[in-house]
Short mmCIF file of C-alpha atoms and ligand atoms in Angstrom, two decimals:
data_model
loop_
_atom_site.label_atom_id
_atom_site.label_comp_id
_atom_site.label_asym_id
_atom_site.label_seq_id
_atom_site.Cartn_x
_atom_site.Cartn_y
_atom_site.Cartn_z
CA UNK T 1 84.37 100.99 75.23
CA UNK T 2 82.01 99.00 72.94
CA UNK T 3 78.97 96.87 74.86
CA UNK T 4 80.86 93.71 75.23
CA UNK T 5 78.83 91.02 73.57
CA UNK T 6 77.99 87.89 75.68
CA UNK T 7 80.43 85.03 75.97
CA UNK T 8 78.54 82.15 74.56
CA UNK T 9 80.05 79.14 76.57
CA UNK T 10 80.02 80.98 79.64
CA UNK T 11 77.35 79.37 82.01
CA UNK T 12 74.62 82.30 82.59
CA UNK T 13 75.74 83.25 86.33
CA UNK T 14 79.34 83.46 85.41
CA UNK T 15 77.65 85.94 82.64
CA UNK T 16 76.26 88.09 85.56
CA UNK T 17 79.24 88.37 87.07
CA UNK T 18 81.04 89.03 84.01
CA UNK T 19 78.27 91.77 83.29
CA UNK T 20 78.63 93.35 86.77
CA UNK T 21 82.86 93.58 85.76
CA UNK T 22 82.00 95.48 82.44
CA UNK T 23 79.62 97.51 84.70
CA UNK T 24 82.63 98.69 86.47
CA UNK T 25 84.77 99.18 83.53
CA UNK T 26 81.93 101.42 81.90
CA UNK T 27 81.25 103.20 84.94
CA UNK T 28 84.93 104.17 85.31
CA UNK T 29 85.51 104.88 81.61
CA UNK T 30 86.80 108.45 81.09
CA UNK T 31 87.07 108.49 77.37
CA UNK T 32 90.46 106.63 76.47
CA UNK T 33 91.30 106.21 79.70
CA UNK T 34 89.86 104.06 82.67
CA UNK T 35 90.22 105.76 86.37
CA UNK T 36 90.64 102.87 89.16
CA UNK T 37 87.49 103.58 91.10
CA UNK T 38 84.89 106.17 91.13
CA UNK T 39 85.82 107.90 94.05
CA UNK T 40 89.03 106.83 95.71
CA UNK T 41 91.25 106.99 92.70
CA UNK T 42 89.96 109.51 90.19
CA UNK T 43 92.76 110.07 87.82
CA UNK T 44 94.52 107.71 85.80
CA UNK T 45 97.51 105.11 87.31
CA UNK T 46 100.26 103.34 85.80
CA UNK T 47 100.02 99.77 86.55
CA UNK T 48 96.17 100.04 86.89
CA UNK T 49 95.88 101.09 83.45
CA UNK T 50 97.77 98.30 82.16
CA UNK T 51 95.79 95.56 83.95
CA UNK T 52 92.50 97.21 82.70
CA UNK T 53 93.99 96.99 79.12
CA UNK T 54 94.69 93.53 79.68
CA UNK T 55 90.77 92.82 80.68
CA UNK T 56 89.52 95.69 78.08
CA UNK T 57 91.24 93.59 75.20
CA UNK T 58 88.57 91.06 75.33
CA UNK T 59 85.80 93.12 74.88
CA UNK T 60 87.10 95.93 72.56
CA UNK T 61 90.84 95.61 71.77
CA UNK T 62 91.21 99.07 70.10
CA UNK T 63 89.82 100.78 73.46
CA UNK T 64 92.34 98.88 75.02
CA UNK T 65 95.03 99.90 72.57
CA UNK T 66 94.25 103.41 73.33
CA UNK T 67 94.08 102.65 76.80
CA UNK T 68 98.15 101.77 76.47
CA UNK T 69 98.93 104.39 74.65
CA UNK T 70 97.31 107.04 76.41
CA UNK T 71 99.93 106.23 79.01
CA UNK T 72 102.38 108.07 76.94
CA UNK T 73 100.39 111.50 77.24
CA UNK T 74 102.27 111.75 80.57
CA UNK T 75 105.85 110.91 79.49
CA UNK T 76 108.44 113.36 81.08
CA UNK T 77 111.27 115.04 78.51
CA UNK T 78 113.72 112.44 80.74
CA UNK T 79 111.42 108.99 79.75
CA UNK T 80 109.41 108.91 83.01
CA UNK T 81 106.11 107.69 82.58
CA UNK T 82 104.38 108.94 85.44
CA UNK T 83 102.53 106.78 88.51
CA UNK T 84 99.37 109.33 87.96
CA UNK T 85 98.33 111.16 85.50
CA UNK T 86 95.92 113.95 86.54
CA UNK T 87 92.42 113.74 85.16
CA UNK T 88 90.84 117.30 84.62
CA UNK T 89 88.11 116.88 87.38
CA UNK T 90 87.52 118.57 90.48
CA UNK T 91 90.47 117.43 92.90
CA UNK T 92 89.44 115.71 95.86
CA UNK T 93 92.14 112.81 95.53
CA UNK T 94 94.72 113.13 98.59
CA UNK T 95 97.87 113.47 96.76
CA UNK T 96 96.68 115.62 93.86
CA UNK T 97 98.78 118.08 91.34
CA UNK T 98 99.22 120.46 94.65
CA UNK T 99 101.23 118.18 96.26
CA UNK T 100 103.54 117.37 93.46
CA UNK T 101 103.54 120.79 91.41
CA UNK T 102 105.64 119.37 88.69
CA UNK T 103 104.43 121.67 86.31
CA UNK T 104 107.38 123.75 87.94
CA UNK T 105 109.96 121.43 86.47
CA UNK T 106 108.73 119.66 83.48
CA UNK T 107 106.04 119.86 80.84
CA UNK T 108 104.69 116.41 79.92
CA UNK T 109 103.90 115.12 76.54
CA UNK T 110 100.38 116.58 76.59
CA UNK T 111 100.55 119.19 79.00
CA UNK T 112 98.82 117.02 81.50
CA UNK T 113 99.60 117.22 85.16
CA UNK T 114 101.16 114.25 86.73
CA UNK T 115 103.15 112.95 89.82
CA UNK T 116 106.59 113.09 90.01
CA UNK T 117 107.49 109.48 90.42
CA UNK T 118 106.39 106.05 88.28
CA UNK T 119 105.14 102.95 88.97
CA UNK T 120 105.87 99.14 88.43
CA UNK T 121 106.76 99.14 84.24
CA UNK T 122 103.80 96.79 83.25
CA UNK T 123 103.36 98.56 79.83
CA UNK T 124 104.98 96.19 77.88
CA UNK T 125 103.01 93.31 79.20
CA UNK T 126 99.76 95.06 78.57
CA UNK T 127 100.97 95.87 75.24
CA UNK T 128 101.96 92.09 73.90
CA UNK T 129 98.25 91.14 75.41
CA UNK T 130 96.51 93.73 73.74
CA UNK T 131 98.83 92.88 70.33
CA UNK T 132 97.46 89.54 70.57
CA UNK T 133 93.79 90.48 69.88
CA UNK T 134 94.54 92.85 67.16
CA UNK T 135 95.08 91.79 63.32
CA UNK T 136 98.60 91.68 62.13
CA UNK T 137 98.65 95.30 60.42
CA UNK T 138 96.49 96.75 63.62
CA UNK T 139 99.22 95.25 65.89
CA UNK T 140 102.50 96.92 63.87
CA UNK T 141 100.84 100.31 63.77
CA UNK T 142 100.14 99.87 67.75
CA UNK T 143 103.64 98.87 68.37
CA UNK T 144 105.21 101.46 66.08
CA UNK T 145 103.08 104.09 67.99
CA UNK T 146 103.94 102.83 71.63
CA UNK T 147 107.52 101.85 70.67
CA UNK T 148 109.30 105.14 70.89
CA UNK T 149 107.79 106.46 74.15
CA UNK T 150 108.35 102.88 75.51
CA UNK T 151 111.59 102.64 75.14
CA UNK T 152 112.67 105.52 76.26
CA UNK T 153 110.67 104.79 79.55
CA UNK T 154 113.10 101.59 79.83
CA UNK T 155 115.82 103.69 79.33
CA UNK T 156 114.77 106.30 82.06
CA UNK T 157 114.81 103.24 84.57
CA UNK T 158 117.97 101.97 83.66
CA UNK T 159 120.35 105.10 83.45
CA UNK T 160 118.22 107.52 86.06
CA UNK T 161 117.43 105.03 88.63
CA UNK T 162 120.45 103.09 87.99
CA UNK T 163 123.25 105.54 88.22
CA UNK T 164 125.89 103.40 89.30
CA UNK T 165 125.26 100.57 86.88
CA UNK T 166 124.56 97.84 89.71
CA UNK T 167 121.84 96.21 87.26
CA UNK T 168 118.92 96.88 89.43
CA UNK T 169 116.32 100.09 89.28
CA UNK T 170 116.19 101.87 92.61
CA UNK T 171 112.56 103.31 93.62
CA UNK T 172 112.29 106.84 95.57
CA UNK T 173 108.86 106.44 97.10
CA UNK T 174 107.04 103.44 98.07
CA UNK T 175 103.85 104.32 95.73
CA UNK T 176 106.40 103.83 92.94
CA UNK T 177 106.73 99.91 94.03
CA UNK T 178 102.47 99.93 94.06
CA UNK T 179 102.54 98.17 97.23
CA UNK T 180 102.28 101.67 99.27
CA UNK T 181 102.50 100.52 103.20
CA UNK T 182 104.32 96.96 102.74
CA UNK T 183 106.46 96.24 105.82
CA UNK T 184 109.62 96.17 104.45
CA UNK T 185 108.91 99.87 102.74
CA UNK T 186 107.28 101.64 105.80
CA UNK T 187 110.78 100.44 107.72
CA UNK T 188 112.99 101.86 105.19
CA UNK T 189 110.62 104.74 105.08
CA UNK T 190 110.52 105.44 108.96
CA UNK T 191 113.64 107.31 109.65
CA UNK T 192 112.32 110.33 107.30
CA UNK T 193 109.07 110.58 109.70
CA UNK T 194 107.95 113.86 110.13
CA UNK T 195 108.97 115.59 113.89
CA UNK T 196 105.07 116.19 114.87
CA UNK T 197 104.15 112.70 113.88
CA UNK T 198 106.84 111.60 115.80
CA UNK T 199 105.46 113.57 118.96
CA UNK T 200 102.28 112.31 118.79
CA UNK T 201 103.14 108.78 118.17
CA UNK T 202 105.12 108.89 121.29
CA UNK T 203 102.21 110.37 123.34
CA UNK T 204 100.25 107.47 121.76
CA UNK T 205 98.04 110.06 120.07
CA UNK T 206 98.47 109.65 116.21
CA UNK T 207 94.93 109.07 115.77
CA UNK T 208 94.64 112.43 116.19
CA UNK T 209 96.16 112.99 112.40
CA UNK T 210 92.76 110.76 110.92
CA UNK T 211 90.64 113.96 110.85
CA UNK T 212 93.28 115.48 108.55
CA UNK T 213 92.86 112.72 106.21
CA UNK T 214 91.04 112.77 102.77
CA UNK T 215 91.26 109.04 101.52
CA UNK T 216 89.84 107.74 104.85
CA UNK T 217 86.25 109.70 103.92
CA UNK T 218 86.09 107.05 100.83
CA UNK T 219 86.99 103.92 102.56
CA UNK T 220 87.31 102.83 106.67
CA UNK T 221 90.73 104.14 107.93
CA UNK T 222 91.57 100.60 109.21
CA UNK T 223 91.30 99.34 105.58
CA UNK T 224 94.29 101.72 104.57
CA UNK T 225 97.58 102.67 105.85
CA UNK T 226 97.70 104.41 109.19
CA UNK T 227 98.05 108.00 109.47
CA UNK T 228 101.61 108.15 110.72
CA UNK T 229 102.63 106.08 107.57
CA UNK T 230 100.50 108.34 105.12
CA UNK T 231 101.62 111.65 106.40
CA UNK T 232 105.42 110.24 106.29
CA UNK T 233 104.71 109.22 102.94
CA UNK T 234 103.90 112.74 102.17
CA UNK T 235 106.86 113.94 103.68
CA UNK T 236 108.50 112.09 101.11
CA UNK T 237 106.94 113.64 98.24
CA UNK T 238 107.92 116.74 99.50
CA UNK T 239 111.65 115.95 99.96
CA UNK T 240 110.94 114.94 96.21
CA UNK T 241 109.83 118.27 95.25
CA UNK T 242 112.61 119.90 96.87
CA UNK T 243 114.90 117.58 95.31
CA UNK T 244 113.46 118.51 91.84
CA UNK T 245 112.67 114.91 90.84
CA UNK T 246 116.22 114.55 90.00
CA UNK T 247 117.94 111.29 91.21
CA UNK T 248 120.99 113.04 91.35
CA UNK T 249 119.80 115.52 93.99
CA UNK T 250 117.04 112.47 95.84
CA UNK T 251 120.09 110.77 96.66
CA UNK T 252 121.76 113.58 98.93
CA UNK T 253 118.68 113.05 101.15
CA UNK T 254 117.21 111.15 103.46
CA UNK T 255 114.56 109.78 101.05
CA UNK T 256 114.37 106.05 101.29
CA UNK T 257 116.14 104.05 98.16
CA UNK T 258 115.02 100.96 97.62
CA UNK T 259 115.96 98.37 95.03
CA UNK T 260 112.41 96.83 94.88
CA UNK T 261 112.37 92.94 94.09
CA UNK T 262 108.70 93.06 92.48
CA UNK T 263 109.29 96.42 90.62
CA UNK T 264 112.47 94.39 89.00
CA UNK T 265 110.74 91.57 88.32
CA UNK T 266 108.34 93.31 86.52
CA UNK T 267 111.00 95.14 84.58
CA UNK T 268 112.72 91.65 83.50
CA UNK T 269 109.49 90.84 82.04
CA UNK T 270 108.77 94.33 80.56
CA UNK T 271 112.27 93.74 78.90
CA UNK T 272 111.57 90.45 77.30
CA UNK T 273 108.32 91.87 75.94
CA UNK T 274 109.79 95.19 74.61
CA UNK T 275 112.22 92.85 72.90
CA UNK T 276 109.25 90.84 71.15
CA UNK T 277 107.76 93.88 70.30
CA UNK T 278 110.74 95.68 68.53
CA UNK T 279 111.23 93.08 66.45
CA UNK T 280 107.74 92.33 65.39
CA UNK T 281 107.91 96.29 64.60
CA UNK T 282 110.95 95.97 62.80
CA UNK T 283 112.48 98.78 65.51
CA UNK T 284 116.33 97.83 66.48
CA UNK T 285 116.87 98.42 70.48
CA UNK T 286 119.63 100.75 71.28
CA UNK T 287 122.74 98.36 72.32
CA UNK T 288 123.03 100.27 75.65
CA UNK T 289 119.36 99.29 76.55
CA UNK T 290 119.72 95.72 75.63
CA UNK T 291 122.94 95.40 77.64
CA UNK T 292 121.25 97.18 81.02
CA UNK T 293 118.31 94.35 80.47
CA UNK T 294 120.84 91.76 80.68
CA UNK T 295 122.30 93.01 83.79
CA UNK T 296 119.34 93.59 85.29
CA UNK T 297 118.16 89.95 84.62
CA UNK T 298 121.40 88.75 86.35
CA UNK T 299 121.41 90.99 89.15
CA UNK T 300 118.14 89.48 90.21
CA UNK T 301 120.07 86.48 91.83
CA UNK T 302 121.80 89.04 94.70
CA UNK T 303 118.00 89.32 95.88
CA UNK T 304 117.77 85.87 96.77
CA UNK T 305 118.78 84.69 100.35
CA UNK T 306 117.93 81.24 101.86
CA UNK T 307 114.70 80.51 100.83
CA UNK T 308 113.12 83.93 99.10
CA UNK T 309 113.84 87.03 97.10
CA UNK T 310 113.86 90.61 99.30
CA UNK T 311 114.47 94.02 97.96
CA UNK T 312 117.69 95.85 98.80
CA UNK T 313 118.67 99.38 100.33
CA UNK T 314 120.13 101.01 97.24
CA UNK T 315 122.60 102.92 100.01
CA UNK T 316 124.04 100.23 102.64
CA UNK T 317 123.42 97.31 99.70
CA UNK T 318 121.63 95.28 102.52
CA UNK T 319 118.86 93.21 101.81
CA UNK T 320 115.23 94.20 103.51
CA UNK T 321 114.94 91.19 105.39
CA UNK T 322 111.05 91.38 106.00
CA UNK T 323 109.14 88.65 103.85
CA UNK T 324 106.29 89.62 101.67
CA UNK T 325 104.42 88.24 98.44
CA UNK T 326 106.98 90.62 96.36
CA UNK T 327 109.56 88.19 97.04
CA UNK T 328 107.44 85.47 94.92
CA UNK T 329 107.62 88.02 91.66
CA UNK T 330 110.52 86.68 90.63
CA UNK T 331 108.79 83.51 89.33
CA UNK T 332 106.90 86.07 86.56
CA UNK T 333 109.87 87.26 85.78
CA UNK T 334 111.58 84.02 84.86
CA UNK T 335 114.51 84.22 86.92
CA UNK T 336 114.24 81.66 89.38
CA UNK T 337 116.47 78.51 88.86
CA UNK T 338 114.09 75.44 88.57
CA UNK T 339 115.77 73.78 91.97
CA UNK T 340 113.89 76.69 93.82
CA UNK T 341 110.33 76.48 92.15
CA UNK T 342 108.66 73.89 93.97
CA UNK T 343 110.30 75.58 97.32
CA UNK T 344 108.62 78.64 96.48
CA UNK T 345 105.09 77.17 95.19
CA UNK T 346 105.00 75.25 98.71
CA UNK T 347 105.46 78.34 100.66
CA UNK T 348 103.19 80.67 98.87
CA UNK T 349 100.44 78.25 99.22
CA UNK T 350 101.48 76.89 102.91
CA UNK T 351 98.93 78.55 105.83
CA UNK T 352 101.40 81.53 106.19
CA UNK T 353 100.28 82.90 102.97
CA UNK T 354 97.49 81.08 102.35
CA UNK T 355 95.59 81.00 105.51
CA UNK T 356 91.94 80.26 103.74
CA UNK T 357 92.36 82.35 100.85
CA UNK T 358 96.04 83.32 99.12
CA UNK T 359 98.05 84.33 98.35
CA UNK T 360 98.10 87.37 100.98
CA UNK T 361 100.32 90.36 100.66
CA UNK T 362 102.04 89.50 103.90
CA UNK T 363 102.45 86.26 105.93
CA UNK T 364 99.58 85.57 108.46
CA UNK T 365 102.04 85.10 110.93
CA UNK T 366 103.95 88.28 110.53
CA UNK T 367 103.45 91.40 113.34
CA UNK T 368 102.26 93.43 110.47
CA UNK T 369 99.73 91.09 109.10
CA UNK T 370 96.41 92.79 109.18
CA UNK T 371 93.81 90.61 106.84
CA UNK T 372 92.10 93.93 105.80
CA UNK T 373 94.53 96.20 105.74
CA UNK T 374 95.72 97.21 102.39
CA UNK T 375 99.46 95.79 101.74
CA UNK T 376 99.59 94.28 104.83
CA UNK T 377 97.78 91.12 104.46
CA UNK T 378 95.21 91.26 102.04
CA UNK T 379 94.78 89.36 98.58
CA UNK T 380 95.24 91.52 95.90
CA UNK T 381 93.91 89.98 91.96
CA UNK T 382 96.75 91.85 90.59
CA UNK T 383 99.74 90.33 92.08
CA UNK T 384 97.91 86.62 92.13
CA UNK T 385 97.65 87.33 88.16
CA UNK T 386 101.10 87.85 87.83
CA UNK T 387 101.90 85.04 90.45
CA UNK T 388 99.95 82.66 87.96
CA UNK T 389 101.34 83.88 84.90
CA UNK T 390 104.60 82.93 86.17
CA UNK T 391 103.87 79.51 87.62
CA UNK T 392 102.48 78.36 84.32
CA UNK T 393 105.56 79.48 82.25
CA UNK T 394 107.12 77.25 84.52
CA UNK T 395 104.78 74.36 83.90
CA UNK T 396 102.87 74.74 87.45
CA UNK T 397 99.99 74.53 85.85
CA UNK T 398 98.05 72.93 88.67
CA UNK T 399 99.49 75.64 91.14
CA UNK T 400 98.49 78.52 88.53
CA UNK T 401 95.00 76.97 88.33
CA UNK T 402 94.60 76.95 92.53
CA UNK T 403 95.51 80.62 92.33
CA UNK T 404 93.01 81.60 89.58
CA UNK T 405 90.14 79.24 91.29
CA UNK T 406 90.84 80.76 94.60
CA UNK T 407 90.29 84.41 92.40
CA UNK T 408 87.42 83.48 91.12
CA UNK T 409 86.06 82.14 94.39
CA UNK T 410 86.77 85.60 96.44
CA UNK T 411 85.33 87.79 93.48
CA UNK T 412 82.00 85.45 93.33
CA UNK T 413 81.39 85.20 96.65
CA UNK T 414 80.44 88.99 97.33
CA UNK T 415 79.57 89.18 93.27
CA UNK T 416 81.50 92.85 93.59
CA UNK T 417 84.82 93.87 92.34
CA UNK T 418 86.68 94.79 95.55
CA UNK T 419 90.14 96.38 95.65
CA UNK T 420 91.63 93.67 97.46
CA UNK T 421 90.40 90.46 99.68
CA UNK T 422 90.72 88.97 103.56
CA UNK T 423 92.85 86.25 103.23
CA UNK T 424 91.00 84.80 106.70
CA UNK T 425 87.48 85.15 105.40
CA UNK T 426 87.45 86.05 101.84
CA UNK T 427 85.30 89.55 102.59
CA UNK T 428 86.22 92.59 100.08
CA UNK T 429 88.01 95.50 101.37
CA UNK T 430 89.24 98.92 100.02
CA UNK T 431 87.56 100.76 97.21
CA UNK T 432 84.55 98.94 95.55
CA UNK T 433 84.03 99.00 91.88
CA UNK T 434 87.53 98.55 91.51
CA UNK T 435 88.99 98.54 87.79
CA UNK T 436 91.59 96.03 87.62
CA UNK T 437 89.74 93.50 89.54
CA UNK T 438 86.85 93.75 87.16
CA UNK T 439 89.41 93.74 84.14
CA UNK T 440 91.54 90.58 85.61
CA UNK T 441 88.14 88.73 85.96
CA UNK T 442 87.25 89.12 82.26
CA UNK T 443 90.71 88.04 81.76
CA UNK T 444 90.23 84.89 83.70
CA UNK T 445 86.63 84.30 82.13
CA UNK T 446 88.25 84.48 78.76
CA UNK T 447 90.83 81.59 79.50
CA UNK T 448 90.24 78.55 77.35
CA UNK T 449 90.94 76.42 80.79
CA UNK T 450 88.11 77.98 82.45
CA UNK T 451 86.00 74.58 83.05
CA UNK T 452 89.08 73.20 84.67
CA UNK T 453 89.52 76.15 86.87
CA UNK T 454 85.75 76.27 87.81
CA UNK T 455 86.29 72.65 88.92
CA UNK T 456 89.34 73.31 90.90
CA UNK T 457 87.23 76.73 92.51
CA UNK T 458 84.17 74.13 93.41
CA UNK T 459 86.64 71.50 95.04
CA UNK T 460 88.05 74.64 97.39
CA UNK T 461 85.05 75.70 98.01
CA UNK T 462 83.55 72.38 99.38
CA UNK T 463 87.06 72.23 101.35
CA UNK T 464 86.37 75.77 103.01
CA UNK T 465 82.62 74.67 103.43
CA UNK T 466 81.54 77.99 101.08
CA UNK T 467 79.22 78.43 97.93
CA UNK T 468 82.07 78.98 95.94
CA UNK T 469 81.88 79.81 92.49
CA UNK T 470 78.38 79.81 90.55
CA UNK T 471 78.26 77.56 87.88
CA UNK T 472 81.27 75.71 88.91
CA UNK T 473 79.73 72.10 89.26
CA UNK T 474 78.87 72.32 85.37
CA UNK T 475 82.23 71.73 84.78
CA UNK T 476 83.73 68.70 87.12
CA UNK T 477 86.57 66.63 86.00
CA UNK T 478 83.93 63.68 84.89
CA UNK T 479 82.33 65.58 82.33
CA UNK T 480 85.09 67.19 80.68
CA UNK T 481 88.54 65.77 78.97
CA UNK T 482 91.35 65.52 81.16
CA UNK T 483 93.72 68.45 81.07
CA UNK T 484 97.10 68.00 79.63
CA UNK T 485 98.44 69.48 83.20
CA UNK T 486 102.20 68.95 83.59
CA UNK T 487 101.95 70.86 87.07
C1 9WN G 501 98.99 105.85 95.35
C2 9WN G 501 95.40 103.21 92.26
C3 9WN G 501 96.54 102.93 93.06
C4 9WN G 501 97.32 100.96 93.17
C5 9WN G 501 98.45 101.25 94.09
C6 9WN G 501 97.53 101.61 94.95
C7 9WN G 501 96.96 102.55 95.42
C8 9WN G 501 97.35 105.04 95.48
C9 9WN G 501 96.97 105.32 96.85
O1 9WN G 501 96.03 102.93 94.37
O2 9WN G 501 97.63 103.75 95.39
O3 9WN G 501 99.51 105.42 94.08
O4 9WN G 501 96.45 106.78 97.02
O5 9WN G 501 96.56 104.68 97.73
O6 9WN G 501 98.73 101.12 96.31
O7 9WN G 501 98.95 100.16 94.00
O8 9WN G 501 98.15 101.50 91.94
O9 9WN G 501 94.58 101.97 91.96
#
């Protein structure tokens, strides 16, 4: 990674924040891949690398392109790009290669070890963002190197994971959603709880399992999923392994099968980007794939009910009616009819999702809500990036700025790159020195409308009685030309 020269237009205090972000990325740099964090996540994760590339492009576009391309190292013969490609480090990760034993079934493109599941398909988004920073020749070379693998990945999703041609892609583990213990997934996973966990739960002694987990050595257990949930997710891995990771076998087991709303929304957007990438590289996409893309976009409508979007159970066809931030991601996909947009914006900025900071991963009035616990309440920077991007494309610039300003306030109040933040008091939780928080902060700081975002951040900080973003008051509405804001 290059040194990342200073950005001349940035106030000096934001330069400091930027320097911290760069330091985090440099510290997590493993060559041409970046680990999510130094201790808890020592390998390469699919969607993490994509968000990381989106930030790195402002510092070193060639390195960002390498980060995206490196994901192809893990590609399976069936086209799947795995959720984790294991680095050759001493394995202290709690769900390392020995839990998956995938090398018994497949050899990845590079021979690297991997998990047997995938993660949200952010690759095309990352590729387009990185492509914007490359000169035209380098961009076309990059796209051409990426395309064969990327096309096969999208084909895998639309065929292997949509065997009944319903339009929507089905996930086989909550880790594939990226939102590991999000309530609808944990409910869907409940029936497969291992017997010993059920017994301990019944006896009220499930914390006896705490001593057996590795992840809680890095991060306080109460900021992660419960041990009962974690051991249930390990059980799902065992079933997947026994099914040789083949959907045809998996569907015959008790493994939860979910048409995840957020994953499918990300796929719809990725498909649009794939079309763009292919056109620029002069590559024709297979007809069957373009048909699947269209059907996936149309099928998103089936996930809408009354006031939000939900995930759906693949087997029963029933919506999993437990509201989470995932229900807003169709905004990112661009599939929401105009008449629903303002309602969704109102909901995501209401005290339920924005008690003090937003957008929370679970509404604050939900019985499952825990402000500092993983995907059960905290604000995640990557999800807010996706939402702001969607809002901007719908012309809701003011709302997009509110989200970005809020993220800036959250990060700058501690000056550290946490994995997630409490929507109640803004404190950081989970892993520290977390790469995608750092990378997406770099992306935010490089935005041309940063002064306007800073002004919104300053107003929010005044309202909340907090210190707010350093340097924000240099960019008030008075000393800047009015923004062309349609929001
Ligand atoms: C399991 C790496 C990953 C993220 C996920 C996040 C968390 C892993 C874990 O960390 O999941 O994949 O071990 O907890 O939930 O979104 O990609 O940062």
